[in-house]
Short mmCIF file of C-alpha atoms and ligand atoms in Angstrom, two decimals:
data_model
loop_
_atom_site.label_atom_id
_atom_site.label_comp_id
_atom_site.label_asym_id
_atom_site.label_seq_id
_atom_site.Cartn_x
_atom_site.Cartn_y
_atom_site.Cartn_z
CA UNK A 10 -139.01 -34.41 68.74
CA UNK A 11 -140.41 -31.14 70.29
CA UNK A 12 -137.79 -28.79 72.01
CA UNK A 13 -139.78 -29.43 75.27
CA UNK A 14 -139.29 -33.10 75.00
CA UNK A 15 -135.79 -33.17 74.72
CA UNK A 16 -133.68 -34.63 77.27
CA UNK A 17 -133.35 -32.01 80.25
CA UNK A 18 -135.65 -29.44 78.49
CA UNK A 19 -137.23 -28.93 81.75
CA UNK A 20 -134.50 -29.68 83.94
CA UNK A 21 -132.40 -26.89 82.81
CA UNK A 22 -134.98 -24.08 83.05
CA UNK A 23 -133.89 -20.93 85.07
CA UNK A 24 -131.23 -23.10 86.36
CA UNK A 25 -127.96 -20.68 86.83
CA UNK A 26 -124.89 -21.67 84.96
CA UNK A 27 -121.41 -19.93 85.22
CA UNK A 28 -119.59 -21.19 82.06
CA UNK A 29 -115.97 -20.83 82.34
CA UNK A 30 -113.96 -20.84 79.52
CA UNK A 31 -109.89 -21.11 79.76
CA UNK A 32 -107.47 -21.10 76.53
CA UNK A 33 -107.71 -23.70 74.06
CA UNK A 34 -108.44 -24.52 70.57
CA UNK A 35 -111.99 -26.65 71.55
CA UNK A 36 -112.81 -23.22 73.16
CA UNK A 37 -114.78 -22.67 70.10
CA UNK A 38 -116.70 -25.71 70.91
CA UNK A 39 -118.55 -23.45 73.74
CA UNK A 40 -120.41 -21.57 71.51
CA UNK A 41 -122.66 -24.26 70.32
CA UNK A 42 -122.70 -25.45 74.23
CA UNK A 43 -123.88 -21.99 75.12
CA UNK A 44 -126.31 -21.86 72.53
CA UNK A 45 -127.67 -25.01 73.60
CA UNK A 46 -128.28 -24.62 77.10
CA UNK A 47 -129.55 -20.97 76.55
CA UNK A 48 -132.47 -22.86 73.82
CA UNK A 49 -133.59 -25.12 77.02
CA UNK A 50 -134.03 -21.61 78.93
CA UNK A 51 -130.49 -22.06 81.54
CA UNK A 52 -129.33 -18.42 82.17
CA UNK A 53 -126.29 -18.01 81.69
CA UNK A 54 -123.26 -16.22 82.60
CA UNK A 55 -119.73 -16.69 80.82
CA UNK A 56 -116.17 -15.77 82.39
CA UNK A 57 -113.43 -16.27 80.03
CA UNK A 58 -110.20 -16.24 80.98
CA UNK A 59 -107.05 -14.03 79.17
CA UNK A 60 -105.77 -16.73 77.20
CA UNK A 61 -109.57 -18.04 75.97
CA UNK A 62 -109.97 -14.54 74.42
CA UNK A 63 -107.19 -15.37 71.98
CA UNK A 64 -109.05 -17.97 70.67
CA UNK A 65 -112.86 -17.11 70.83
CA UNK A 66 -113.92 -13.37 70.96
CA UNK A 67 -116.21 -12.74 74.15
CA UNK A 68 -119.08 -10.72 71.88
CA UNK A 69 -119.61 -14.40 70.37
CA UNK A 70 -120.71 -15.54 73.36
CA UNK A 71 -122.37 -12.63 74.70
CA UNK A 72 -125.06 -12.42 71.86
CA UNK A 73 -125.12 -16.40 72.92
CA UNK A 74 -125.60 -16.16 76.22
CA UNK A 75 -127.54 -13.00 76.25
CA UNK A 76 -125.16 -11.79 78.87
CA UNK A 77 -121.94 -9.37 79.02
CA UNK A 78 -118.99 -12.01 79.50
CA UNK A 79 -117.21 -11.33 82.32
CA UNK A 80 -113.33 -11.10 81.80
CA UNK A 81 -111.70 -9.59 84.66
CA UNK A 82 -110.78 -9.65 87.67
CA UNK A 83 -111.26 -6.08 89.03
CA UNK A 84 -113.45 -4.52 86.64
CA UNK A 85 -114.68 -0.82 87.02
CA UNK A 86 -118.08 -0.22 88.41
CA UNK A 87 -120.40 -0.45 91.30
CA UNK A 88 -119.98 -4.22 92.08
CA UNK A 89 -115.84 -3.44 91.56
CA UNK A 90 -113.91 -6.04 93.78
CA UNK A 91 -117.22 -8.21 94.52
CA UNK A 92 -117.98 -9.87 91.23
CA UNK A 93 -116.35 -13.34 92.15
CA UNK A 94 -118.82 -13.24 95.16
CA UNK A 95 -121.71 -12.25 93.02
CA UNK A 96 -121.18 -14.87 90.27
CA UNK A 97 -120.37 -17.70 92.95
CA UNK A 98 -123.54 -17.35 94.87
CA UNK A 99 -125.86 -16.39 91.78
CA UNK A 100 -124.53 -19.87 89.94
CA UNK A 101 -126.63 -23.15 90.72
CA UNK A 102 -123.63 -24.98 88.50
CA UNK A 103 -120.00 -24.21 87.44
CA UNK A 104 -118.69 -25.85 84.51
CA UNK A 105 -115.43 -24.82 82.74
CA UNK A 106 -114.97 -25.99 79.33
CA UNK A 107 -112.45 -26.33 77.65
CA UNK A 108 -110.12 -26.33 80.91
CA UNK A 109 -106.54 -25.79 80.72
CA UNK A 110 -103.77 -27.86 82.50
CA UNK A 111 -103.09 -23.90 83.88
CA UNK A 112 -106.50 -24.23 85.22
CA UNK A 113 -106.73 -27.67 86.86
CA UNK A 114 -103.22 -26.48 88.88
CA UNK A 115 -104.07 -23.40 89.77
CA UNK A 116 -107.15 -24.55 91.15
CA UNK A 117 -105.68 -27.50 92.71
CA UNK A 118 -103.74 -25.01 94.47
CA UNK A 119 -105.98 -22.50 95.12
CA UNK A 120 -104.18 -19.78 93.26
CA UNK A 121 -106.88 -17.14 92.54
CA UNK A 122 -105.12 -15.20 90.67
CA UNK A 123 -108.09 -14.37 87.59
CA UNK A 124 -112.06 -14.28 88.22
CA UNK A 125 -112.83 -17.55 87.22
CA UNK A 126 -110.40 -19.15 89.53
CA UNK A 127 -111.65 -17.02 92.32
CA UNK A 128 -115.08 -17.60 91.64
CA UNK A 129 -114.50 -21.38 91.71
CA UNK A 130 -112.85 -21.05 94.55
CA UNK A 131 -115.86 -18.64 96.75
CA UNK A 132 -118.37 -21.41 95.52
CA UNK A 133 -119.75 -24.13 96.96
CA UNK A 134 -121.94 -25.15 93.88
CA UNK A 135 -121.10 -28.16 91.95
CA UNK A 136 -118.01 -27.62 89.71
CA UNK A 137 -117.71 -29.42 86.37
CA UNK A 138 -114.32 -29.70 84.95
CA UNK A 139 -114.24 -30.94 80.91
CA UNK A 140 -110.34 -30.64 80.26
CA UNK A 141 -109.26 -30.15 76.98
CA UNK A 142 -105.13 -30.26 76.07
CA UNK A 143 -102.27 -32.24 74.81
CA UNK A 144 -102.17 -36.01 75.81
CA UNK A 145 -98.41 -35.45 77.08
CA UNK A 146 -99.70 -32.44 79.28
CA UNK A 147 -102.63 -34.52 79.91
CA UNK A 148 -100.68 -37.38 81.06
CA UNK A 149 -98.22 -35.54 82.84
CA UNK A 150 -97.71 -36.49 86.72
CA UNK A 151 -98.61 -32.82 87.96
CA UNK A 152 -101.83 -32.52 85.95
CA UNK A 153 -102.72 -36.11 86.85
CA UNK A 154 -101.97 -35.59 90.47
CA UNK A 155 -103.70 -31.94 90.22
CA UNK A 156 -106.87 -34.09 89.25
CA UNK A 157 -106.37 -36.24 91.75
CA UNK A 158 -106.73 -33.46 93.91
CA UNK A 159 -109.77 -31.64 92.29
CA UNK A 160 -111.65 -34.96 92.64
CA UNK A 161 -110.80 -35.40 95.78
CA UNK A 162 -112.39 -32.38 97.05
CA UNK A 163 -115.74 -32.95 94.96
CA UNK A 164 -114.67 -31.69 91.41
CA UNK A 165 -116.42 -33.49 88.56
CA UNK A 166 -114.21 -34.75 85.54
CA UNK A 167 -115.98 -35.13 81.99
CA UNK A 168 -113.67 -36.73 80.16
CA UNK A 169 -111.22 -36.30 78.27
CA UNK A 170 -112.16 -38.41 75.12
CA UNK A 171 -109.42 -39.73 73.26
CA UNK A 172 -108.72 -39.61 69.68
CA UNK A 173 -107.25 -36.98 67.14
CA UNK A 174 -105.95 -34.05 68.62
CA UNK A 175 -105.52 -30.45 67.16
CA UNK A 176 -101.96 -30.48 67.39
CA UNK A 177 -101.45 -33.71 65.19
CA UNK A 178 -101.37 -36.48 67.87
CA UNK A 179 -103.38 -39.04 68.97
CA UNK A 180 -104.70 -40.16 72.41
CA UNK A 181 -106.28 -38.18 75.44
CA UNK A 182 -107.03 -34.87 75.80
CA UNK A 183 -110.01 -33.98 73.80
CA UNK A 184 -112.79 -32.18 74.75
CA UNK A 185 -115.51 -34.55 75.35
CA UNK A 186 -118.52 -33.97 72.61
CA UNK A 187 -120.99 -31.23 73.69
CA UNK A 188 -123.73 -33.93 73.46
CA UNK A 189 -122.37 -35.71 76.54
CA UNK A 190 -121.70 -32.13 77.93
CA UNK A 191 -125.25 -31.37 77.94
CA UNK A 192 -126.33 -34.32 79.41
CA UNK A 193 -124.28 -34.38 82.24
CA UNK A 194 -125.19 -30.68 83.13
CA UNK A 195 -128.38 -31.84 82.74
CA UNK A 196 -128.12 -34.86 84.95
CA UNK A 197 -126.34 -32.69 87.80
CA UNK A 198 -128.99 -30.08 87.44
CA UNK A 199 -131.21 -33.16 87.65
CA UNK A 200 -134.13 -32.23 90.87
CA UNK A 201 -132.95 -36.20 91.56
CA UNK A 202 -136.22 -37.34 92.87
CA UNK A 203 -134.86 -41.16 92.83
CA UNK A 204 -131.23 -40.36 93.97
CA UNK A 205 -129.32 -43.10 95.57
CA UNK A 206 -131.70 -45.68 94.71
CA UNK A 207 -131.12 -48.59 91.89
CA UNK A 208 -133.52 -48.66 89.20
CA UNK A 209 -133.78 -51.79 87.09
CA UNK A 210 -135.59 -51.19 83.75
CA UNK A 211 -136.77 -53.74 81.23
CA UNK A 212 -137.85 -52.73 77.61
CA UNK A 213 -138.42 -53.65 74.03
CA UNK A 214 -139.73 -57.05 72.90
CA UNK A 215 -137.93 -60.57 73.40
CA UNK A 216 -137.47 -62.68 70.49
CA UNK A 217 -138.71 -66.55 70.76
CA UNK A 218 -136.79 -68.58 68.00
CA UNK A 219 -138.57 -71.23 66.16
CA UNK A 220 -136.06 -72.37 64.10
CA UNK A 221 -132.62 -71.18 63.52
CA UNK A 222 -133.59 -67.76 61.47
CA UNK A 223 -137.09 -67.59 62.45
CA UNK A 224 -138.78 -66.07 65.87
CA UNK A 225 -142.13 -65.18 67.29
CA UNK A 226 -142.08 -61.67 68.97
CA UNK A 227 -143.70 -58.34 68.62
CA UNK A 228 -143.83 -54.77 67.28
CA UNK A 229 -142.13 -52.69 70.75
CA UNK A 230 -140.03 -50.68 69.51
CA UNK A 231 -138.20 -49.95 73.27
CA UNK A 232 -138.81 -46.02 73.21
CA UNK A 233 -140.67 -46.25 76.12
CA UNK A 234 -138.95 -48.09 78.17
CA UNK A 235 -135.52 -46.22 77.26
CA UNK A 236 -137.17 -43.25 78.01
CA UNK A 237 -138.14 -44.46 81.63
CA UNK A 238 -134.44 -45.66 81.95
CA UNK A 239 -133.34 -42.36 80.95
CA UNK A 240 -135.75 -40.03 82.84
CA UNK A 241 -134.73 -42.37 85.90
CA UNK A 242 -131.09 -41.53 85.24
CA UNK A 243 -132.04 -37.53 85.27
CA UNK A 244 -133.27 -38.08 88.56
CA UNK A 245 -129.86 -39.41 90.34
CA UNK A 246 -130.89 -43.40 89.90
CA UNK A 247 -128.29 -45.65 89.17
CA UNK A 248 -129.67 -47.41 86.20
CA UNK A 249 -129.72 -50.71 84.41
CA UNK A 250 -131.68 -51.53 81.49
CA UNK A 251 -132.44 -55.43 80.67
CA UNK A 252 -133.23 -54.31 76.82
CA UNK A 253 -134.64 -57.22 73.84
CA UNK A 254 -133.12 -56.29 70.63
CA UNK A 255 -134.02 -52.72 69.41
CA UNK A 256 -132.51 -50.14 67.25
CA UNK A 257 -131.45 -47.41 70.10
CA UNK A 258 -128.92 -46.70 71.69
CA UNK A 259 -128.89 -47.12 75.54
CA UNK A 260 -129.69 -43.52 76.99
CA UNK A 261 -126.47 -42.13 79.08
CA UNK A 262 -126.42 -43.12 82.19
CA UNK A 263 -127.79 -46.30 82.49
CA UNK A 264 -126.28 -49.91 81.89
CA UNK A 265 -127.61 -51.54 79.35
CA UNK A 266 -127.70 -55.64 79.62
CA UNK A 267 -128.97 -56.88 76.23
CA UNK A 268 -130.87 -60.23 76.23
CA UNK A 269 -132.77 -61.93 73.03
CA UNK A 270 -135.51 -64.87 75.37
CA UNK A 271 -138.22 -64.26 78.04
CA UNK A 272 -135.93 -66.76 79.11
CA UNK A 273 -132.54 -64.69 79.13
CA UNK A 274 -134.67 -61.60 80.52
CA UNK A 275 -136.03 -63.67 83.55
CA UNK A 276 -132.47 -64.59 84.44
CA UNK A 277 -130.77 -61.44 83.98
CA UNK A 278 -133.67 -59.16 85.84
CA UNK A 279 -133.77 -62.38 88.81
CA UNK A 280 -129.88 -61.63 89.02
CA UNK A 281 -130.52 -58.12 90.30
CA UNK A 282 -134.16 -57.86 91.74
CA UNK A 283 -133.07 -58.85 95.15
CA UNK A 284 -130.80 -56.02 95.35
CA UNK A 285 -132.55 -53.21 93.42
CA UNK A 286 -134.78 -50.52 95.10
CA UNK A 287 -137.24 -50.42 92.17
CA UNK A 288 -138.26 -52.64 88.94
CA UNK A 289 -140.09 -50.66 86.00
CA UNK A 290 -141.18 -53.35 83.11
CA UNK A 291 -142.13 -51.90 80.58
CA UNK A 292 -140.75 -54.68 78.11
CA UNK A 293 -143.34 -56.61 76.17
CA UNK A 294 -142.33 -60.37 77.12
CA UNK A 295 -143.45 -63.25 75.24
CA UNK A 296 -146.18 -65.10 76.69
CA UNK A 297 -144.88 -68.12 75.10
CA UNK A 298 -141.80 -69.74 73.33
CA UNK A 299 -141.82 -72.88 71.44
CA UNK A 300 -139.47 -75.30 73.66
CA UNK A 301 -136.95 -76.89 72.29
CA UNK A 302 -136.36 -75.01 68.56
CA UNK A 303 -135.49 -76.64 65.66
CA UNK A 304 -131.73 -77.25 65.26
CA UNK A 305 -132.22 -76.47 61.20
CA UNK A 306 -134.34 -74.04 58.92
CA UNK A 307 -137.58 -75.95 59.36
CA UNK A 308 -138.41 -76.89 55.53
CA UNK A 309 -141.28 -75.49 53.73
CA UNK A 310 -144.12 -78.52 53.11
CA UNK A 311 -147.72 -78.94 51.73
CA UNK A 312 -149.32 -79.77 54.76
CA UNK A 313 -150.07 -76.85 57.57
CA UNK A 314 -147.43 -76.88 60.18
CA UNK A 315 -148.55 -77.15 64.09
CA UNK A 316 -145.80 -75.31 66.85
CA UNK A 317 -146.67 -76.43 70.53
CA UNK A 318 -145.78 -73.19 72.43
CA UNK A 319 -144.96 -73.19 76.26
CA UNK A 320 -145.49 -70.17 78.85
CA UNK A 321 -142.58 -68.43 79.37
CA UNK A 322 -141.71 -67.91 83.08
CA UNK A 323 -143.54 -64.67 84.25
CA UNK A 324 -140.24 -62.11 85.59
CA UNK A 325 -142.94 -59.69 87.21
CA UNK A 326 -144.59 -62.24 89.25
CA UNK A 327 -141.69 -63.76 89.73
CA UNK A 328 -139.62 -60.90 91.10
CA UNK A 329 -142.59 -59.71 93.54
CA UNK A 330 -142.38 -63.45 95.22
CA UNK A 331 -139.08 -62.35 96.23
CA UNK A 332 -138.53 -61.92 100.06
CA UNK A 333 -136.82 -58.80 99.68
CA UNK A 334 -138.49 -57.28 96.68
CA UNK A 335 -138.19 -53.80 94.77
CA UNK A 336 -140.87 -51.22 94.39
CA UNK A 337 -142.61 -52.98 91.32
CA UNK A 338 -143.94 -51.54 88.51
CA UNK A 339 -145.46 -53.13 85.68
CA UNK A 340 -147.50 -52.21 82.00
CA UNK A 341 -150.26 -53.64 80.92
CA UNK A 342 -150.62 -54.09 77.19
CA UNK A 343 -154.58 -54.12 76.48
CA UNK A 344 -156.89 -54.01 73.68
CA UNK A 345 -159.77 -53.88 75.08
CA UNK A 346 -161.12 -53.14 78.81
CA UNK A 347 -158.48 -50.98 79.75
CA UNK A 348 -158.45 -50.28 83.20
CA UNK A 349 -160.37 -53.37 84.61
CA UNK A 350 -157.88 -55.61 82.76
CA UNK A 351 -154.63 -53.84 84.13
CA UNK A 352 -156.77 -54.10 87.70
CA UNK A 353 -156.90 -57.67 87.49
CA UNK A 354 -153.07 -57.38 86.77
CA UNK A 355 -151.82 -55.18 89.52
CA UNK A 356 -153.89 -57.61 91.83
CA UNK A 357 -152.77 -61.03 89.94
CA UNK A 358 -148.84 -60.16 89.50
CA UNK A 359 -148.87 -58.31 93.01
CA UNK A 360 -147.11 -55.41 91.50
CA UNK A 361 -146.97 -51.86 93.68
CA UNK A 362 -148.07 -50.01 90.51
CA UNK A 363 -149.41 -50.71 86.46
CA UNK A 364 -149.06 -48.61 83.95
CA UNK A 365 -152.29 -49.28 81.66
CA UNK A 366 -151.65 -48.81 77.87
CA UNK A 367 -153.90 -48.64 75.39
CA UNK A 368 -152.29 -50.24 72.44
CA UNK A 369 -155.55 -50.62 70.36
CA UNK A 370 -155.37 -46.40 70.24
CA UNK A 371 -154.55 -44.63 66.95
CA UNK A 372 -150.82 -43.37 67.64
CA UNK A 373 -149.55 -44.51 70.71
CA UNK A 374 -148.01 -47.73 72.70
CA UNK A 375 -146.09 -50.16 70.58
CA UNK A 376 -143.44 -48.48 68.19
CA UNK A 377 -145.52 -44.72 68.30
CA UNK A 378 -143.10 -41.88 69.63
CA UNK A 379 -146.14 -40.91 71.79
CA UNK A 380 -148.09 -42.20 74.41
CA UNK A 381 -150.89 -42.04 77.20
CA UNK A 382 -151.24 -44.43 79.97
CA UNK A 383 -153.97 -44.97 83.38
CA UNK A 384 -151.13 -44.88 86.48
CA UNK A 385 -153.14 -47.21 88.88
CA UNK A 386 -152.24 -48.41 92.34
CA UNK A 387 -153.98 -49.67 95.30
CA UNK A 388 -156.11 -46.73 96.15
CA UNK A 389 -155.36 -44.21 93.55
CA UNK A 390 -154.97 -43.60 89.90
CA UNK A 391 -153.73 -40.85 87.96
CA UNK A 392 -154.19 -40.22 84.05
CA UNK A 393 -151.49 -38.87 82.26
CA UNK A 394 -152.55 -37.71 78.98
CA UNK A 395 -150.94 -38.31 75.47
CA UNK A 396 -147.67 -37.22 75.28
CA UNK A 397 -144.53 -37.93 74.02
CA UNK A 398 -142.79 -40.74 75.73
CA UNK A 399 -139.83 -38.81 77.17
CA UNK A 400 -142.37 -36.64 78.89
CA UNK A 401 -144.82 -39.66 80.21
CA UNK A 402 -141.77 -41.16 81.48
CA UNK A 403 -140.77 -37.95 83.38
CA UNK A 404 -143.79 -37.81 84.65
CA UNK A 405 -144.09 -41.29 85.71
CA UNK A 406 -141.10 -41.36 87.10
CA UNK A 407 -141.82 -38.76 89.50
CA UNK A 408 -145.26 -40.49 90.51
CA UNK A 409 -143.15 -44.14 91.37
CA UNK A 410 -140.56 -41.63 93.09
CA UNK A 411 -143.76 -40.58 95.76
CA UNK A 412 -145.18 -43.56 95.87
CA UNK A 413 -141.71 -45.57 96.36
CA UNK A 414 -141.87 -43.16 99.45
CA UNK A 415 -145.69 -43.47 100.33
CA UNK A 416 -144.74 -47.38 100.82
CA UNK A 417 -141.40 -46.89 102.82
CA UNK A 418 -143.34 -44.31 105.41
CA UNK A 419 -145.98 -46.95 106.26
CA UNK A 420 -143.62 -50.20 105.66
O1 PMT B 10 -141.51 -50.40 73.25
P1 PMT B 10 -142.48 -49.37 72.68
O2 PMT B 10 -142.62 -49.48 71.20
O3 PMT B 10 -142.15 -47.98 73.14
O4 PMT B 10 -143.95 -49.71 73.24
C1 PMT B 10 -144.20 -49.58 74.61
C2 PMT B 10 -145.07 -50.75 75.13
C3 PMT B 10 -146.43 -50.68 74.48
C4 PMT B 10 -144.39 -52.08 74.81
C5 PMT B 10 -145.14 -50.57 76.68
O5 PMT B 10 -145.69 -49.34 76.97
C6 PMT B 10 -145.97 -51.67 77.33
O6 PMT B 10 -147.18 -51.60 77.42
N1 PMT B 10 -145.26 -52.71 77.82
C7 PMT B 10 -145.86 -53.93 78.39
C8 PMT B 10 -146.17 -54.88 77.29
C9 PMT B 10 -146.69 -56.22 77.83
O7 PMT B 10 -146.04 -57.21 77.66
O8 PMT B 10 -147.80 -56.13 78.48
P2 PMT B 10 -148.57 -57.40 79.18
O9 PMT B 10 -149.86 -56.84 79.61
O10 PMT B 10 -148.53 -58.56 78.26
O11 PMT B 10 -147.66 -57.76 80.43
C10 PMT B 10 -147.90 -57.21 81.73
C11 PMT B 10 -146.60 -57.04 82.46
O12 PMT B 10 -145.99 -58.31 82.71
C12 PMT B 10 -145.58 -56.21 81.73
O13 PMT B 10 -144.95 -55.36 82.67
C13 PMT B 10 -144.59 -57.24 81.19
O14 PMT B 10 -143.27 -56.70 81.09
C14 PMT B 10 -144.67 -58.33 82.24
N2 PMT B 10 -144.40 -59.69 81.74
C15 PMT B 10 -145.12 -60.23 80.72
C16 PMT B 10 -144.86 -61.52 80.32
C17 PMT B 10 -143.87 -62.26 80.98
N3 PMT B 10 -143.57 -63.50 80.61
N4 PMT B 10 -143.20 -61.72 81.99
C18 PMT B 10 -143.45 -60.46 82.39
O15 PMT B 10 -142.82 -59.98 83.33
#
């Protein structure tokens, strides 16, 4: 995967993020964090607090962050006495990682007694709080009710995780992994072109069984339509994903609902259409199954064996006869006559939008990492050249995001 392509390369570009750090043992863990967001072009400024010093030096994280660290309070110089100010208003994000049970109460109580406290407390950017400590100190009434209180007033909590902790015990109270760090800065740095709206996804292929070990189905792979899931999750959409059986894991932030049948993917996507905003299929159905299948391994014979196959029930057409239906997006799979074939598909299966796919081309569609597709709707198109998926899907996303808009204007 190019560096551009990975999830919230763009999104994180000149975005402004204060990374606090207060004393712990995963303050180590920041480094790599730092490094990380600094590789996707985030500028960065660090504050460390007295008791993170003791456990991570602040020229680490400097050279990191390509930025002095900022440890104190009242620090000599020209900007003496206004640095909280400075850092609150220059931030687009806060996010303090590891953060202490000291932390969380001070802040609850608005003790500004360091800079990053006070700087939390002059901003009114987002603030991201990954806590990191003991489960007992975790668990303990005054830290629970001290995030209680942080919520409350708009605080975000990642994590903790539980599991093995530094000081020998088990439970809650890790730092969450610095994967799921970086997406969720990611996501709250997201521009959120789709927030507040559901998005229901379908992707990969559906299995039709013939027999008990035996099924007709086809070579998606499901990157594409995880990566319209995900990109739709950057961009503040609640997401579910009605996935066939593929080998990836669901991207964070959506819901994955896993079905195996055209059959179980009509039901599942007819249980939410009526109440989502916007449908992207991008899964590549079965046209047909074979019925009934055979209760037992059908036996191998001399003569040629004849299956009877049946149309599966069409979910796209299906979900655009709804009376209340979503924005509707669908893909056309074609080997041949490219756009005049999707035409006659945005037109048959009513659909608001088709995404036209090539999947005759040398290195894209079905089970490529790349892709290029003909965006068509009634009265425009749009060609959005071969890419990787993740970046088609960004891209596509943002073109259902105007249209979704186009339609509710003149609706
Ligand atoms: O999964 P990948 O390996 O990343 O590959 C991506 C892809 C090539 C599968 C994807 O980009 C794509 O083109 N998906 C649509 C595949 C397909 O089934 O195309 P179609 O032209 O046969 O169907 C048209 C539309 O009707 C599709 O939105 C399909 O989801 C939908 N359909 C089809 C059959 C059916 N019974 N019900 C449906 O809703």
């Amino acid at each position: 995967m190019e560096d551009k392509d990975k999830p919230g390369a763009r999104v994180l570009e000149h975005k402004r993020i204060v990374v606090g750090v207060t004393g712990g043992i995963a303050a180590y863990k920041t480094a790599d964090l730092v490094r990380r967001l600094r590789a996707d072009e985030a500028d960065i400024k660090v504050i460390m607090t007295r008791s993170a010093q003791a456990f991570l030096g602040p020229l680490t994280l400097q050279a990191l962050s390509g930025n002095p660290v900022y440890t104190e309070l009242l620090s000599k110089g020209s900007d003496a006495g206004m640095q909280h100010i400075e850092l609150a208003r220059w931030c687009d994000l806060i996010l303090v990682t590891p953060a202490s049970a000291n932390f969380m109460a001070k802040l609850a109580h608005g003790l500004a007694d360091d800079l990053l406290t006070t700087v939390c407390l002059a901003s009114t950017r987002p603030i991201l709080v990954a806590p990191a400590m003991n489960r007992e100190m975790w668990l303990a009434a005054a830290t629970q009710e001290n995030k209680q209180i942080l919520e409350q007033r708009g605080v975000r909590f990642l994590g903790p995780a539980a599991g093995d902790q530094a000081c020998g015990e088990v439970g809650p109270g890790r730092l969450i992994d610095t994967d799921d760090l970086f997406a969720e800065i990611t996501a709250a740095l997201a521009p959120g072109v789709l927030r507040g709206l559901e998005v229901l996804v379908t992707a990969g292929p559906t299995r039709e069984y013939i027999d008990p070990v035996r099924y007709l189905s086809n070579r998606s792979s499901g990157k594409m339509g995880y990566a319209i899931a995900q990109a739709a999750a950057e961009a503040g959409a609640s997401v579910t994903l009605v996935s066939g059986p593929v080998a990836l894991a669901p991207p964070r932030g959506a819901e994955p609902v896993w079905v195996s049948s055209a059959e179980e993917m009509y039901r599942e996507v007819m249980s939410r259409a009526h109440h989502c905003d916007v449908l992207v299929a991008a899964a590549a159905v079965a046209d047909y199954h074979c019925g009934v299948p055979a209760l037992r391994k059908l036996k191998r014979g001399g003569a040629s064996l004849t299956l009877t196959l049946l149309p599966t029930p069409d979910i796209v057409k299906a979900v655009t006869a709804l009376a209340r239906r979503p924005f509707t997006v669908a893909f056309a799979a074609e080997t041949e006559n490219l756009v005049a074939n999707a035409q006659n598909k945005l037109e048959d299966k009513a659909v608001d939008m088709i995404a036209a796919n090539d999947v005759a081309a040398n290195g894209v569609g079905f089970d490529h990492d790349r892709n290029e597709i003909e965006v068509l709707w009634r009265g425009g198109s749009i060609h959005l050249a071969k890419g990787s998926k993740q970046t088609l899907a960004r891209r596509l996303i943002r073109i259902i995001a105007e249209r979704y808009r186009a339609k509710k204007d003149t609706a």
